[in-house]
PDB file of N, CA and C in Angstrom:
ATOM      1  N   MET A   1     -32.635  -4.453   6.863  1.00  0.00           N
ATOM      2  CA  MET A   1     -31.366  -5.124   6.680  1.00  0.00           C
ATOM      3  C   MET A   1     -30.523  -4.975   7.945  1.00  0.00           C
ATOM      4  N   SER A   2     -30.437  -6.024   8.685  1.00  0.00           N
ATOM      5  CA  SER A   2     -29.665  -5.909   9.910  1.00  0.00           C
ATOM      6  C   SER A   2     -28.576  -6.958  10.017  1.00  0.00           C
ATOM      7  N   SER A   3     -28.479  -7.826   9.063  1.00  0.00           N
ATOM      8  CA  SER A   3     -27.491  -8.893   9.145  1.00  0.00           C
ATOM      9  C   SER A   3     -26.169  -8.514   8.482  1.00  0.00           C
ATOM     10  N   VAL A   4     -25.167  -9.302   8.831  1.00  0.00           N
ATOM     11  CA  VAL A   4     -23.844  -9.146   8.241  1.00  0.00           C
ATOM     12  C   VAL A   4     -23.473 -10.482   7.605  1.00  0.00           C
ATOM     13  N   ALA A   5     -23.018 -10.449   6.377  1.00  0.00           N
ATOM     14  CA  ALA A   5     -22.541 -11.659   5.710  1.00  0.00           C
ATOM     15  C   ALA A   5     -21.077 -11.855   6.068  1.00  0.00           C
ATOM     16  N   ILE A   6     -20.743 -13.069   6.492  1.00  0.00           N
ATOM     17  CA  ILE A   6     -19.349 -13.415   6.755  1.00  0.00           C
ATOM     18  C   ILE A   6     -18.958 -14.487   5.753  1.00  0.00           C
ATOM     19  N   VAL A   7     -18.021 -14.144   4.889  1.00  0.00           N
ATOM     20  CA  VAL A   7     -17.531 -15.068   3.871  1.00  0.00           C
ATOM     21  C   VAL A   7     -16.095 -15.418   4.224  1.00  0.00           C
ATOM     22  N   SER A   8     -15.845 -16.705   4.408  1.00  0.00           N
ATOM     23  CA  SER A   8     -14.502 -17.173   4.763  1.00  0.00           C
ATOM     24  C   SER A   8     -13.897 -17.943   3.608  1.00  0.00           C
ATOM     25  N   ALA A   9     -12.596 -17.808   3.460  1.00  0.00           N
ATOM     26  CA  ALA A   9     -11.867 -18.563   2.441  1.00  0.00           C
ATOM     27  C   ALA A   9     -10.627 -19.161   3.093  1.00  0.00           C
ATOM     28  N   SER A  10     -10.243 -20.316   2.599  1.00  0.00           N
ATOM     29  CA  SER A  10      -9.010 -20.949   3.067  1.00  0.00           C
ATOM     30  C   SER A  10      -8.264 -21.478   1.853  1.00  0.00           C
ATOM     31  N   GLY A  11      -7.017 -21.841   2.060  1.00  0.00           N
ATOM     32  CA  GLY A  11      -6.212 -22.350   0.948  1.00  0.00           C
ATOM     33  C   GLY A  11      -5.542 -21.221   0.200  1.00  0.00           C
ATOM     34  N   ASP A  12      -5.761 -21.172  -1.107  1.00  0.00           N
ATOM     35  CA  ASP A  12      -5.096 -20.210  -1.978  1.00  0.00           C
ATOM     36  C   ASP A  12      -6.116 -19.375  -2.744  1.00  0.00           C
ATOM     37  N   ILE A  13      -5.815 -18.095  -2.921  1.00  0.00           N
ATOM     38  CA  ILE A  13      -6.561 -17.235  -3.845  1.00  0.00           C
ATOM     39  C   ILE A  13      -5.557 -16.779  -4.894  1.00  0.00           C
ATOM     40  N   ASP A  14      -5.859 -17.131  -6.145  1.00  0.00           N
ATOM     41  CA  ASP A  14      -4.969 -16.805  -7.258  1.00  0.00           C
ATOM     42  C   ASP A  14      -5.813 -16.521  -8.498  1.00  0.00           C
ATOM     43  N   ALA A  15      -5.191 -16.519  -9.656  1.00  0.00           N
ATOM     44  CA  ALA A  15      -5.886 -16.182 -10.896  1.00  0.00           C
ATOM     45  C   ALA A  15      -7.032 -17.141 -11.208  1.00  0.00           C
ATOM     46  N   THR A  16      -6.950 -18.368 -10.724  1.00  0.00           N
ATOM     47  CA  THR A  16      -7.988 -19.353 -11.046  1.00  0.00           C
ATOM     48  C   THR A  16      -9.270 -19.162 -10.255  1.00  0.00           C
ATOM     49  N   ASN A  17      -9.212 -18.487  -9.114  1.00  0.00           N
ATOM     50  CA  ASN A  17     -10.408 -18.414  -8.284  1.00  0.00           C
ATOM     51  C   ASN A  17     -10.708 -17.037  -7.687  1.00  0.00           C
ATOM     52  N   ALA A  18      -9.938 -16.026  -8.002  1.00  0.00           N
ATOM     53  CA  ALA A  18     -10.161 -14.696  -7.421  1.00  0.00           C
ATOM     54  C   ALA A  18     -11.530 -14.138  -7.808  1.00  0.00           C
ATOM     55  N   SER A  19     -11.942 -14.328  -9.044  1.00  0.00           N
ATOM     56  CA  SER A  19     -13.249 -13.794  -9.448  1.00  0.00           C
ATOM     57  C   SER A  19     -14.377 -14.558  -8.763  1.00  0.00           C
ATOM     58  N   THR A  20     -14.162 -15.824  -8.467  1.00  0.00           N
ATOM     59  CA  THR A  20     -15.151 -16.607  -7.724  1.00  0.00           C
ATOM     60  C   THR A  20     -15.323 -16.031  -6.326  1.00  0.00           C
ATOM     61  N   LEU A  21     -14.214 -15.651  -5.701  1.00  0.00           N
ATOM     62  CA  LEU A  21     -14.283 -15.018  -4.379  1.00  0.00           C
ATOM     63  C   LEU A  21     -15.110 -13.741  -4.451  1.00  0.00           C
ATOM     64  N   THR A  22     -14.838 -12.894  -5.422  1.00  0.00           N
ATOM     65  CA  THR A  22     -15.581 -11.643  -5.583  1.00  0.00           C
ATOM     66  C   THR A  22     -17.069 -11.922  -5.753  1.00  0.00           C
ATOM     67  N   ASP A  23     -17.393 -12.786  -6.699  1.00  0.00           N
ATOM     68  CA  ASP A  23     -18.796 -13.084  -6.996  1.00  0.00           C
ATOM     69  C   ASP A  23     -19.514 -13.661  -5.781  1.00  0.00           C
ATOM     70  N   TYR A  24     -18.890 -14.622  -5.123  1.00  0.00           N
ATOM     71  CA  TYR A  24     -19.504 -15.278  -3.967  1.00  0.00           C
ATOM     72  C   TYR A  24     -19.728 -14.274  -2.837  1.00  0.00           C
ATOM     73  N   ALA A  25     -18.733 -13.452  -2.571  1.00  0.00           N
ATOM     74  CA  ALA A  25     -18.852 -12.472  -1.495  1.00  0.00           C
ATOM     75  C   ALA A  25     -19.980 -11.490  -1.780  1.00  0.00           C
ATOM     76  N   LEU A  26     -20.032 -10.976  -2.988  1.00  0.00           N
ATOM     77  CA  LEU A  26     -21.041  -9.967  -3.304  1.00  0.00           C
ATOM     78  C   LEU A  26     -22.449 -10.540  -3.343  1.00  0.00           C
ATOM     79  N   VAL A  27     -22.607 -11.755  -3.830  1.00  0.00           N
ATOM     80  CA  VAL A  27     -23.929 -12.382  -3.832  1.00  0.00           C
ATOM     81  C   VAL A  27     -24.410 -12.604  -2.403  1.00  0.00           C
ATOM     82  N   ASN A  28     -23.521 -13.070  -1.531  1.00  0.00           N
ATOM     83  CA  ASN A  28     -23.910 -13.336  -0.151  1.00  0.00           C
ATOM     84  C   ASN A  28     -24.168 -12.051   0.637  1.00  0.00           C
ATOM     85  N   ALA A  29     -23.560 -10.961   0.243  1.00  0.00           N
ATOM     86  CA  ALA A  29     -23.744  -9.692   0.941  1.00  0.00           C
ATOM     87  C   ALA A  29     -24.908  -8.877   0.392  1.00  0.00           C
ATOM     88  N   GLU A  30     -25.492  -9.337  -0.694  1.00  0.00           N
ATOM     89  CA  GLU A  30     -26.490  -8.534  -1.401  1.00  0.00           C
ATOM     90  C   GLU A  30     -27.614  -8.013  -0.507  1.00  0.00           C
ATOM     91  N   HIS A  31     -28.124  -8.837   0.377  1.00  0.00           N
ATOM     92  CA  HIS A  31     -29.263  -8.442   1.203  1.00  0.00           C
ATOM     93  C   HIS A  31     -28.866  -8.222   2.657  1.00  0.00           C
ATOM     94  N   CYS A  32     -27.616  -7.884   2.875  1.00  0.00           N
ATOM     95  CA  CYS A  32     -27.109  -7.633   4.230  1.00  0.00           C
ATOM     96  C   CYS A  32     -26.645  -6.194   4.341  1.00  0.00           C
ATOM     97  N   ARG A  33     -26.491  -5.740   5.574  1.00  0.00           N
ATOM     98  CA  ARG A  33     -26.025  -4.368   5.786  1.00  0.00           C
ATOM     99  C   ARG A  33     -24.515  -4.268   5.735  1.00  0.00           C
ATOM    100  N   GLY A  34     -23.823  -5.399   5.853  1.00  0.00           N
ATOM    101  CA  GLY A  34     -22.368  -5.375   5.854  1.00  0.00           C
ATOM    102  C   GLY A  34     -21.776  -6.696   5.409  1.00  0.00           C
ATOM    103  N   LEU A  35     -20.488  -6.646   5.095  1.00  0.00           N
ATOM    104  CA  LEU A  35     -19.774  -7.825   4.607  1.00  0.00           C
ATOM    105  C   LEU A  35     -18.445  -7.943   5.340  1.00  0.00           C
ATOM    106  N   ILE A  36     -18.182  -9.141   5.831  1.00  0.00           N
ATOM    107  CA  ILE A  36     -16.882  -9.466   6.398  1.00  0.00           C
ATOM    108  C   ILE A  36     -16.275 -10.548   5.529  1.00  0.00           C
ATOM    109  N   LEU A  37     -15.084 -10.271   5.000  1.00  0.00           N
ATOM    110  CA  LEU A  37     -14.335 -11.278   4.249  1.00  0.00           C
ATOM    111  C   LEU A  37     -13.255 -11.815   5.187  1.00  0.00           C
ATOM    112  N   ASP A  38     -13.450 -13.013   5.681  1.00  0.00           N
ATOM    113  CA  ASP A  38     -12.481 -13.629   6.583  1.00  0.00           C
ATOM    114  C   ASP A  38     -11.465 -14.401   5.747  1.00  0.00           C
ATOM    115  N   LEU A  39     -10.335 -13.774   5.514  1.00  0.00           N
ATOM    116  CA  LEU A  39      -9.271 -14.370   4.701  1.00  0.00           C
ATOM    117  C   LEU A  39      -8.083 -14.788   5.569  1.00  0.00           C
ATOM    118  N   SER A  40      -8.317 -14.883   6.866  1.00  0.00           N
ATOM    119  CA  SER A  40      -7.232 -15.210   7.792  1.00  0.00           C
ATOM    120  C   SER A  40      -6.702 -16.629   7.613  1.00  0.00           C
ATOM    121  N   GLY A  41      -7.484 -17.503   6.998  1.00  0.00           N
ATOM    122  CA  GLY A  41      -7.064 -18.887   6.803  1.00  0.00           C
ATOM    123  C   GLY A  41      -6.337 -19.158   5.501  1.00  0.00           C
ATOM    124  N   LEU A  42      -6.058 -18.119   4.723  1.00  0.00           N
ATOM    125  CA  LEU A  42      -5.394 -18.324   3.439  1.00  0.00           C
ATOM    126  C   LEU A  42      -3.909 -18.632   3.621  1.00  0.00           C
ATOM    127  N   LYS A  43      -3.421 -19.549   2.810  1.00  0.00           N
ATOM    128  CA  LYS A  43      -1.991 -19.865   2.774  1.00  0.00           C
ATOM    129  C   LYS A  43      -1.276 -19.044   1.706  1.00  0.00           C
ATOM    130  N   PHE A  44      -2.005 -18.687   0.632  1.00  0.00           N
ATOM    131  CA  PHE A  44      -1.446 -17.907  -0.468  1.00  0.00           C
ATOM    132  C   PHE A  44      -2.496 -16.909  -0.929  1.00  0.00           C
ATOM    133  N   PHE A  45      -2.074 -15.668  -1.181  1.00  0.00           N
ATOM    134  CA  PHE A  45      -2.966 -14.623  -1.666  1.00  0.00           C
ATOM    135  C   PHE A  45      -2.219 -13.871  -2.757  1.00  0.00           C
ATOM    136  N   GLY A  46      -2.577 -14.156  -4.012  1.00  0.00           N
ATOM    137  CA  GLY A  46      -1.889 -13.562  -5.151  1.00  0.00           C
ATOM    138  C   GLY A  46      -2.421 -12.185  -5.502  1.00  0.00           C
ATOM    139  N   THR A  47      -1.764 -11.549  -6.444  1.00  0.00           N
ATOM    140  CA  THR A  47      -2.159 -10.195  -6.835  1.00  0.00           C
ATOM    141  C   THR A  47      -3.593 -10.140  -7.374  1.00  0.00           C
ATOM    142  N   GLU A  48      -4.059 -11.236  -7.945  1.00  0.00           N
ATOM    143  CA  GLU A  48      -5.446 -11.280  -8.407  1.00  0.00           C
ATOM    144  C   GLU A  48      -6.405 -11.163  -7.228  1.00  0.00           C
ATOM    145  N   GLY A  49      -5.958 -11.619  -6.067  1.00  0.00           N
ATOM    146  CA  GLY A  49      -6.754 -11.475  -4.858  1.00  0.00           C
ATOM    147  C   GLY A  49      -6.922 -10.015  -4.487  1.00  0.00           C
ATOM    148  N   PHE A  50      -5.864  -9.235  -4.656  1.00  0.00           N
ATOM    149  CA  PHE A  50      -5.970  -7.804  -4.400  1.00  0.00           C
ATOM    150  C   PHE A  50      -6.972  -7.174  -5.352  1.00  0.00           C
ATOM    151  N   SER A  51      -6.943  -7.574  -6.597  1.00  0.00           N
ATOM    152  CA  SER A  51      -7.925  -7.067  -7.571  1.00  0.00           C
ATOM    153  C   SER A  51      -9.339  -7.431  -7.145  1.00  0.00           C
ATOM    154  N   ALA A  52      -9.509  -8.625  -6.609  1.00  0.00           N
ATOM    155  CA  ALA A  52     -10.825  -9.054  -6.116  1.00  0.00           C
ATOM    156  C   ALA A  52     -11.279  -8.147  -4.975  1.00  0.00           C
ATOM    157  N   LEU A  53     -10.374  -7.838  -4.052  1.00  0.00           N
ATOM    158  CA  LEU A  53     -10.720  -6.949  -2.942  1.00  0.00           C
ATOM    159  C   LEU A  53     -11.089  -5.561  -3.455  1.00  0.00           C
ATOM    160  N   HIS A  54     -10.367  -5.094  -4.457  1.00  0.00           N
ATOM    161  CA  HIS A  54     -10.687  -3.787  -5.032  1.00  0.00           C
ATOM    162  C   HIS A  54     -12.089  -3.788  -5.636  1.00  0.00           C
ATOM    163  N   ARG A  55     -12.443  -4.856  -6.341  1.00  0.00           N
ATOM    164  CA  ARG A  55     -13.788  -4.944  -6.931  1.00  0.00           C
ATOM    165  C   ARG A  55     -14.858  -4.947  -5.839  1.00  0.00           C
ATOM    166  N   VAL A  56     -14.613  -5.671  -4.758  1.00  0.00           N
ATOM    167  CA  VAL A  56     -15.558  -5.684  -3.644  1.00  0.00           C
ATOM    168  C   VAL A  56     -15.675  -4.285  -3.045  1.00  0.00           C
ATOM    169  N   SER A  57     -14.544  -3.619  -2.881  1.00  0.00           N
ATOM    170  CA  SER A  57     -14.530  -2.271  -2.321  1.00  0.00           C
ATOM    171  C   SER A  57     -15.370  -1.315  -3.166  1.00  0.00           C
ATOM    172  N   VAL A  58     -15.179  -1.356  -4.461  1.00  0.00           N
ATOM    173  CA  VAL A  58     -15.919  -0.474  -5.368  1.00  0.00           C
ATOM    174  C   VAL A  58     -17.418  -0.751  -5.290  1.00  0.00           C
ATOM    175  N   ARG A  59     -17.784  -2.028  -5.308  1.00  0.00           N
ATOM    176  CA  ARG A  59     -19.211  -2.384  -5.262  1.00  0.00           C
ATOM    177  C   ARG A  59     -19.831  -1.974  -3.929  1.00  0.00           C
ATOM    178  N   CYS A  60     -19.132  -2.222  -2.838  1.00  0.00           N
ATOM    179  CA  CYS A  60     -19.674  -1.849  -1.527  1.00  0.00           C
ATOM    180  C   CYS A  60     -19.803  -0.336  -1.396  1.00  0.00           C
ATOM    181  N   ALA A  61     -18.837   0.407  -1.917  1.00  0.00           N
ATOM    182  CA  ALA A  61     -18.924   1.866  -1.890  1.00  0.00           C
ATOM    183  C   ALA A  61     -20.117   2.342  -2.713  1.00  0.00           C
ATOM    184  N   HIS A  62     -20.321   1.711  -3.852  1.00  0.00           N
ATOM    185  CA  HIS A  62     -21.423   2.093  -4.737  1.00  0.00           C
ATOM    186  C   HIS A  62     -22.785   1.851  -4.076  1.00  0.00           C
ATOM    187  N   THR A  63     -22.896   0.778  -3.306  1.00  0.00           N
ATOM    188  CA  THR A  63     -24.173   0.439  -2.674  1.00  0.00           C
ATOM    189  C   THR A  63     -24.290   0.953  -1.245  1.00  0.00           C
ATOM    190  N   GLY A  64     -23.237   1.579  -0.743  1.00  0.00           N
ATOM    191  CA  GLY A  64     -23.270   2.100   0.616  1.00  0.00           C
ATOM    192  C   GLY A  64     -23.173   1.035   1.691  1.00  0.00           C
ATOM    193  N   LYS A  65     -22.619  -0.089   1.340  1.00  0.00           N
ATOM    194  CA  LYS A  65     -22.510  -1.218   2.263  1.00  0.00           C
ATOM    195  C   LYS A  65     -21.152  -1.184   2.957  1.00  0.00           C
ATOM    196  N   GLY A  66     -21.156  -1.354   4.274  1.00  0.00           N
ATOM    197  CA  GLY A  66     -19.907  -1.458   5.003  1.00  0.00           C
ATOM    198  C   GLY A  66     -19.258  -2.812   4.762  1.00  0.00           C
ATOM    199  N   TRP A  67     -17.948  -2.835   4.791  1.00  0.00           N
ATOM    200  CA  TRP A  67     -17.248  -4.109   4.606  1.00  0.00           C
ATOM    201  C   TRP A  67     -15.875  -4.028   5.253  1.00  0.00           C
ATOM    202  N   VAL A  68     -15.318  -5.188   5.538  1.00  0.00           N
ATOM    203  CA  VAL A  68     -13.997  -5.249   6.161  1.00  0.00           C
ATOM    204  C   VAL A  68     -13.381  -6.622   5.880  1.00  0.00           C
ATOM    205  N   VAL A  69     -12.061  -6.644   5.793  1.00  0.00           N
ATOM    206  CA  VAL A  69     -11.305  -7.881   5.553  1.00  0.00           C
ATOM    207  C   VAL A  69     -10.615  -8.295   6.840  1.00  0.00           C
ATOM    208  N   VAL A  70     -10.770  -9.569   7.207  1.00  0.00           N
ATOM    209  CA  VAL A  70      -9.980 -10.140   8.290  1.00  0.00           C
ATOM    210  C   VAL A  70      -8.745 -10.724   7.615  1.00  0.00           C
ATOM    211  N   ARG A  71      -7.611 -10.095   7.894  1.00  0.00           N
ATOM    212  CA  ARG A  71      -6.383 -10.481   7.207  1.00  0.00           C
ATOM    213  C   ARG A  71      -5.654 -11.561   8.010  1.00  0.00           C
ATOM    214  N   GLY A  72      -4.878 -12.318   7.293  1.00  0.00           N
ATOM    215  CA  GLY A  72      -3.941 -13.254   7.890  1.00  0.00           C
ATOM    216  C   GLY A  72      -2.568 -12.915   7.334  1.00  0.00           C
ATOM    217  N   ALA A  73      -1.606 -13.793   7.548  1.00  0.00           N
ATOM    218  CA  ALA A  73      -0.233 -13.527   7.102  1.00  0.00           C
ATOM    219  C   ALA A  73      -0.145 -13.340   5.588  1.00  0.00           C
ATOM    220  N   ALA A  74      -0.827 -14.207   4.822  1.00  0.00           N
ATOM    221  CA  ALA A  74      -0.737 -14.133   3.358  1.00  0.00           C
ATOM    222  C   ALA A  74      -1.323 -12.821   2.831  1.00  0.00           C
ATOM    223  N   VAL A  75      -2.459 -12.434   3.364  1.00  0.00           N
ATOM    224  CA  VAL A  75      -3.106 -11.195   2.924  1.00  0.00           C
ATOM    225  C   VAL A  75      -2.284  -9.984   3.360  1.00  0.00           C
ATOM    226  N   SER A  76      -1.800  -9.998   4.598  1.00  0.00           N
ATOM    227  CA  SER A  76      -0.990  -8.884   5.096  1.00  0.00           C
ATOM    228  C   SER A  76       0.255  -8.672   4.249  1.00  0.00           C
ATOM    229  N   ARG A  77       0.885  -9.765   3.853  1.00  0.00           N
ATOM    230  CA  ARG A  77       2.098  -9.687   3.034  1.00  0.00           C
ATOM    231  C   ARG A  77       1.809  -8.971   1.718  1.00  0.00           C
ATOM    232  N   LEU A  78       0.728  -9.348   1.053  1.00  0.00           N
ATOM    233  CA  LEU A  78       0.402  -8.729  -0.235  1.00  0.00           C
ATOM    234  C   LEU A  78      -0.054  -7.278  -0.060  1.00  0.00           C
ATOM    235  N   LEU A  79      -0.821  -7.007   0.986  1.00  0.00           N
ATOM    236  CA  LEU A  79      -1.304  -5.643   1.182  1.00  0.00           C
ATOM    237  C   LEU A  79      -0.176  -4.675   1.506  1.00  0.00           C
ATOM    238  N   ARG A  80       0.892  -5.145   2.117  1.00  0.00           N
ATOM    239  CA  ARG A  80       2.045  -4.269   2.354  1.00  0.00           C
ATOM    240  C   ARG A  80       2.604  -3.749   1.030  1.00  0.00           C
ATOM    241  N   LEU A  81       2.485  -4.562  -0.021  1.00  0.00           N
ATOM    242  CA  LEU A  81       2.974  -4.164  -1.345  1.00  0.00           C
ATOM    243  C   LEU A  81       1.930  -3.413  -2.156  1.00  0.00           C
ATOM    244  N   CYS A  82       0.698  -3.919  -2.156  1.00  0.00           N
ATOM    245  CA  CYS A  82      -0.337  -3.381  -3.039  1.00  0.00           C
ATOM    246  C   CYS A  82      -1.193  -2.285  -2.417  1.00  0.00           C
ATOM    247  N   ASP A  83      -1.202  -2.198  -1.101  1.00  0.00           N
ATOM    248  CA  ASP A  83      -2.012  -1.196  -0.414  1.00  0.00           C
ATOM    249  C   ASP A  83      -1.209  -0.603   0.743  1.00  0.00           C
ATOM    250  N   PRO A  84      -0.045  -0.006   0.423  1.00  0.00           N
ATOM    251  CA  PRO A  84       0.851   0.460   1.496  1.00  0.00           C
ATOM    252  C   PRO A  84       0.260   1.560   2.370  1.00  0.00           C
ATOM    253  N   HIS A  85      -0.747   2.267   1.872  1.00  0.00           N
ATOM    254  CA  HIS A  85      -1.356   3.343   2.644  1.00  0.00           C
ATOM    255  C   HIS A  85      -2.566   2.879   3.443  1.00  0.00           C
ATOM    256  N   GLY A  86      -2.880   1.579   3.332  1.00  0.00           N
ATOM    257  CA  GLY A  86      -3.977   1.021   4.125  1.00  0.00           C
ATOM    258  C   GLY A  86      -5.349   1.542   3.769  1.00  0.00           C
ATOM    259  N   SER A  87      -5.619   1.688   2.480  1.00  0.00           N
ATOM    260  CA  SER A  87      -6.917   2.219   2.079  1.00  0.00           C
ATOM    261  C   SER A  87      -8.042   1.191   2.209  1.00  0.00           C
ATOM    262  N   LEU A  88      -7.710  -0.095   2.167  1.00  0.00           N
ATOM    263  CA  LEU A  88      -8.734  -1.121   2.351  1.00  0.00           C
ATOM    264  C   LEU A  88      -8.956  -1.350   3.844  1.00  0.00           C
ATOM    265  N   PRO A  89     -10.211  -1.566   4.245  1.00  0.00           N
ATOM    266  CA  PRO A  89     -10.506  -1.770   5.662  1.00  0.00           C
ATOM    267  C   PRO A  89     -10.105  -3.188   6.104  1.00  0.00           C
ATOM    268  N   THR A  90      -9.097  -3.292   6.949  1.00  0.00           N
ATOM    269  CA  THR A  90      -8.637  -4.603   7.411  1.00  0.00           C
ATOM    270  C   THR A  90      -8.496  -4.629   8.926  1.00  0.00           C
ATOM    271  N   VAL A  91      -8.709  -5.813   9.477  1.00  0.00           N
ATOM    272  CA  VAL A  91      -8.568  -6.056  10.917  1.00  0.00           C
ATOM    273  C   VAL A  91      -7.980  -7.448  11.094  1.00  0.00           C
ATOM    274  N   ASP A  92      -7.700  -7.811  12.357  1.00  0.00           N
ATOM    275  CA  ASP A  92      -7.068  -9.099  12.639  1.00  0.00           C
ATOM    276  C   ASP A  92      -8.018 -10.219  13.025  1.00  0.00           C
ATOM    277  N   THR A  93      -9.240  -9.897  13.455  1.00  0.00           N
ATOM    278  CA  THR A  93     -10.180 -10.931  13.908  1.00  0.00           C
ATOM    279  C   THR A  93     -11.594 -10.630  13.416  1.00  0.00           C
ATOM    280  N   VAL A  94     -12.426 -11.651  13.418  1.00  0.00           N
ATOM    281  CA  VAL A  94     -13.832 -11.465  13.053  1.00  0.00           C
ATOM    282  C   VAL A  94     -14.511 -10.549  14.071  1.00  0.00           C
ATOM    283  N   GLU A  95     -14.160 -10.695  15.342  1.00  0.00           N
ATOM    284  CA  GLU A  95     -14.739  -9.824  16.375  1.00  0.00           C
ATOM    285  C   GLU A  95     -14.418  -8.360  16.092  1.00  0.00           C
ATOM    286  N   ALA A  96     -13.175  -8.086  15.716  1.00  0.00           N
ATOM    287  CA  ALA A  96     -12.786  -6.713  15.368  1.00  0.00           C
ATOM    288  C   ALA A  96     -13.526  -6.246  14.118  1.00  0.00           C
ATOM    289  N   ALA A  97     -13.779  -7.157  13.198  1.00  0.00           N
ATOM    290  CA  ALA A  97     -14.517  -6.810  11.980  1.00  0.00           C
ATOM    291  C   ALA A  97     -15.948  -6.410  12.316  1.00  0.00           C
ATOM    292  N   LEU A  98     -16.583  -7.159  13.209  1.00  0.00           N
ATOM    293  CA  LEU A  98     -17.943  -6.813  13.619  1.00  0.00           C
ATOM    294  C   LEU A  98     -17.978  -5.447  14.289  1.00  0.00           C
ATOM    295  N   ALA A  99     -17.004  -5.180  15.133  1.00  0.00           N
ATOM    296  CA  ALA A  99     -16.925  -3.878  15.788  1.00  0.00           C
ATOM    297  C   ALA A  99     -16.686  -2.768  14.763  1.00  0.00           C
ATOM    298  N   SER A 100     -15.844  -3.031  13.781  1.00  0.00           N
ATOM    299  CA  SER A 100     -15.557  -2.044  12.744  1.00  0.00           C
ATOM    300  C   SER A 100     -16.818  -1.709  11.943  1.00  0.00           C
ATOM    301  N   LEU A 101     -17.594  -2.734  11.601  1.00  0.00           N
ATOM    302  CA  LEU A 101     -18.836  -2.483  10.865  1.00  0.00           C
ATOM    303  C   LEU A 101     -19.818  -1.691  11.716  1.00  0.00           C
ATOM    304  N   GLN A 102     -19.868  -1.983  12.993  1.00  0.00           N
ATOM    305  CA  GLN A 102     -20.744  -1.236  13.890  1.00  0.00           C
ATOM    306  C   GLN A 102     -20.314   0.233  13.936  1.00  0.00           C
ATOM    307  N   ASP A 103     -19.003   0.476  13.984  1.00  0.00           N
ATOM    308  CA  ASP A 103     -18.488   1.842  13.971  1.00  0.00           C
ATOM    309  C   ASP A 103     -18.800   2.549  12.653  1.00  0.00           C
ATOM    310  N   GLN A 104     -18.691   1.798  11.530  1.00  0.00           N
ATOM    311  CA  GLN A 104     -19.000   2.394  10.231  1.00  0.00           C
ATOM    312  C   GLN A 104     -20.461   2.821  10.183  1.00  0.00           C
ATOM    313  N   ARG A 105     -21.350   1.999  10.720  1.00  0.00           N
ATOM    314  CA  ARG A 105     -22.785   2.324  10.716  1.00  0.00           C
ATOM    315  C   ARG A 105     -23.080   3.525  11.592  1.00  0.00           C
ATOM    316  N   ALA A 106     -22.309   3.660  12.681  1.00  0.00           N
ATOM    317  CA  ALA A 106     -22.533   4.775  13.607  1.00  0.00           C
ATOM    318  C   ALA A 106     -21.879   6.055  13.107  1.00  0.00           C
ATOM    319  N   GLY A 107     -21.076   5.949  12.033  1.00  0.00           N
ATOM    320  CA  GLY A 107     -20.411   7.114  11.483  1.00  0.00           C
ATOM    321  C   GLY A 107     -19.177   7.526  12.260  1.00  0.00           C
ATOM    322  N   VAL A 108     -18.598   6.571  12.991  1.00  0.00           N
ATOM    323  CA  VAL A 108     -17.401   6.870  13.790  1.00  0.00           C
ATOM    324  C   VAL A 108     -16.182   6.839  12.921  1.00  0.00           C
TER     325      VAL A 108
END
């Protein structure tokens, strides 16, 4: 397993589609060593989106898979409220996400 799944979303993540995001991300990451959720293109990210990220976090921790979120303005706004201590792995670019996953694999 040497590949990384990059799942991108644009538009809105809310109660109608947050579970779809979770399911799609986890299915695409199933046979990869890492997962990047590129959410930088979102215009709206509701609290259900945070729940989706939490579910991804739990599953990745359970399987030992590295993962990281590329945040944009909408995601950053919600994470300031729902994750004030920064427990979820987030970065600003896909390039930074790839570097972060490489660091996670190296144990840095």
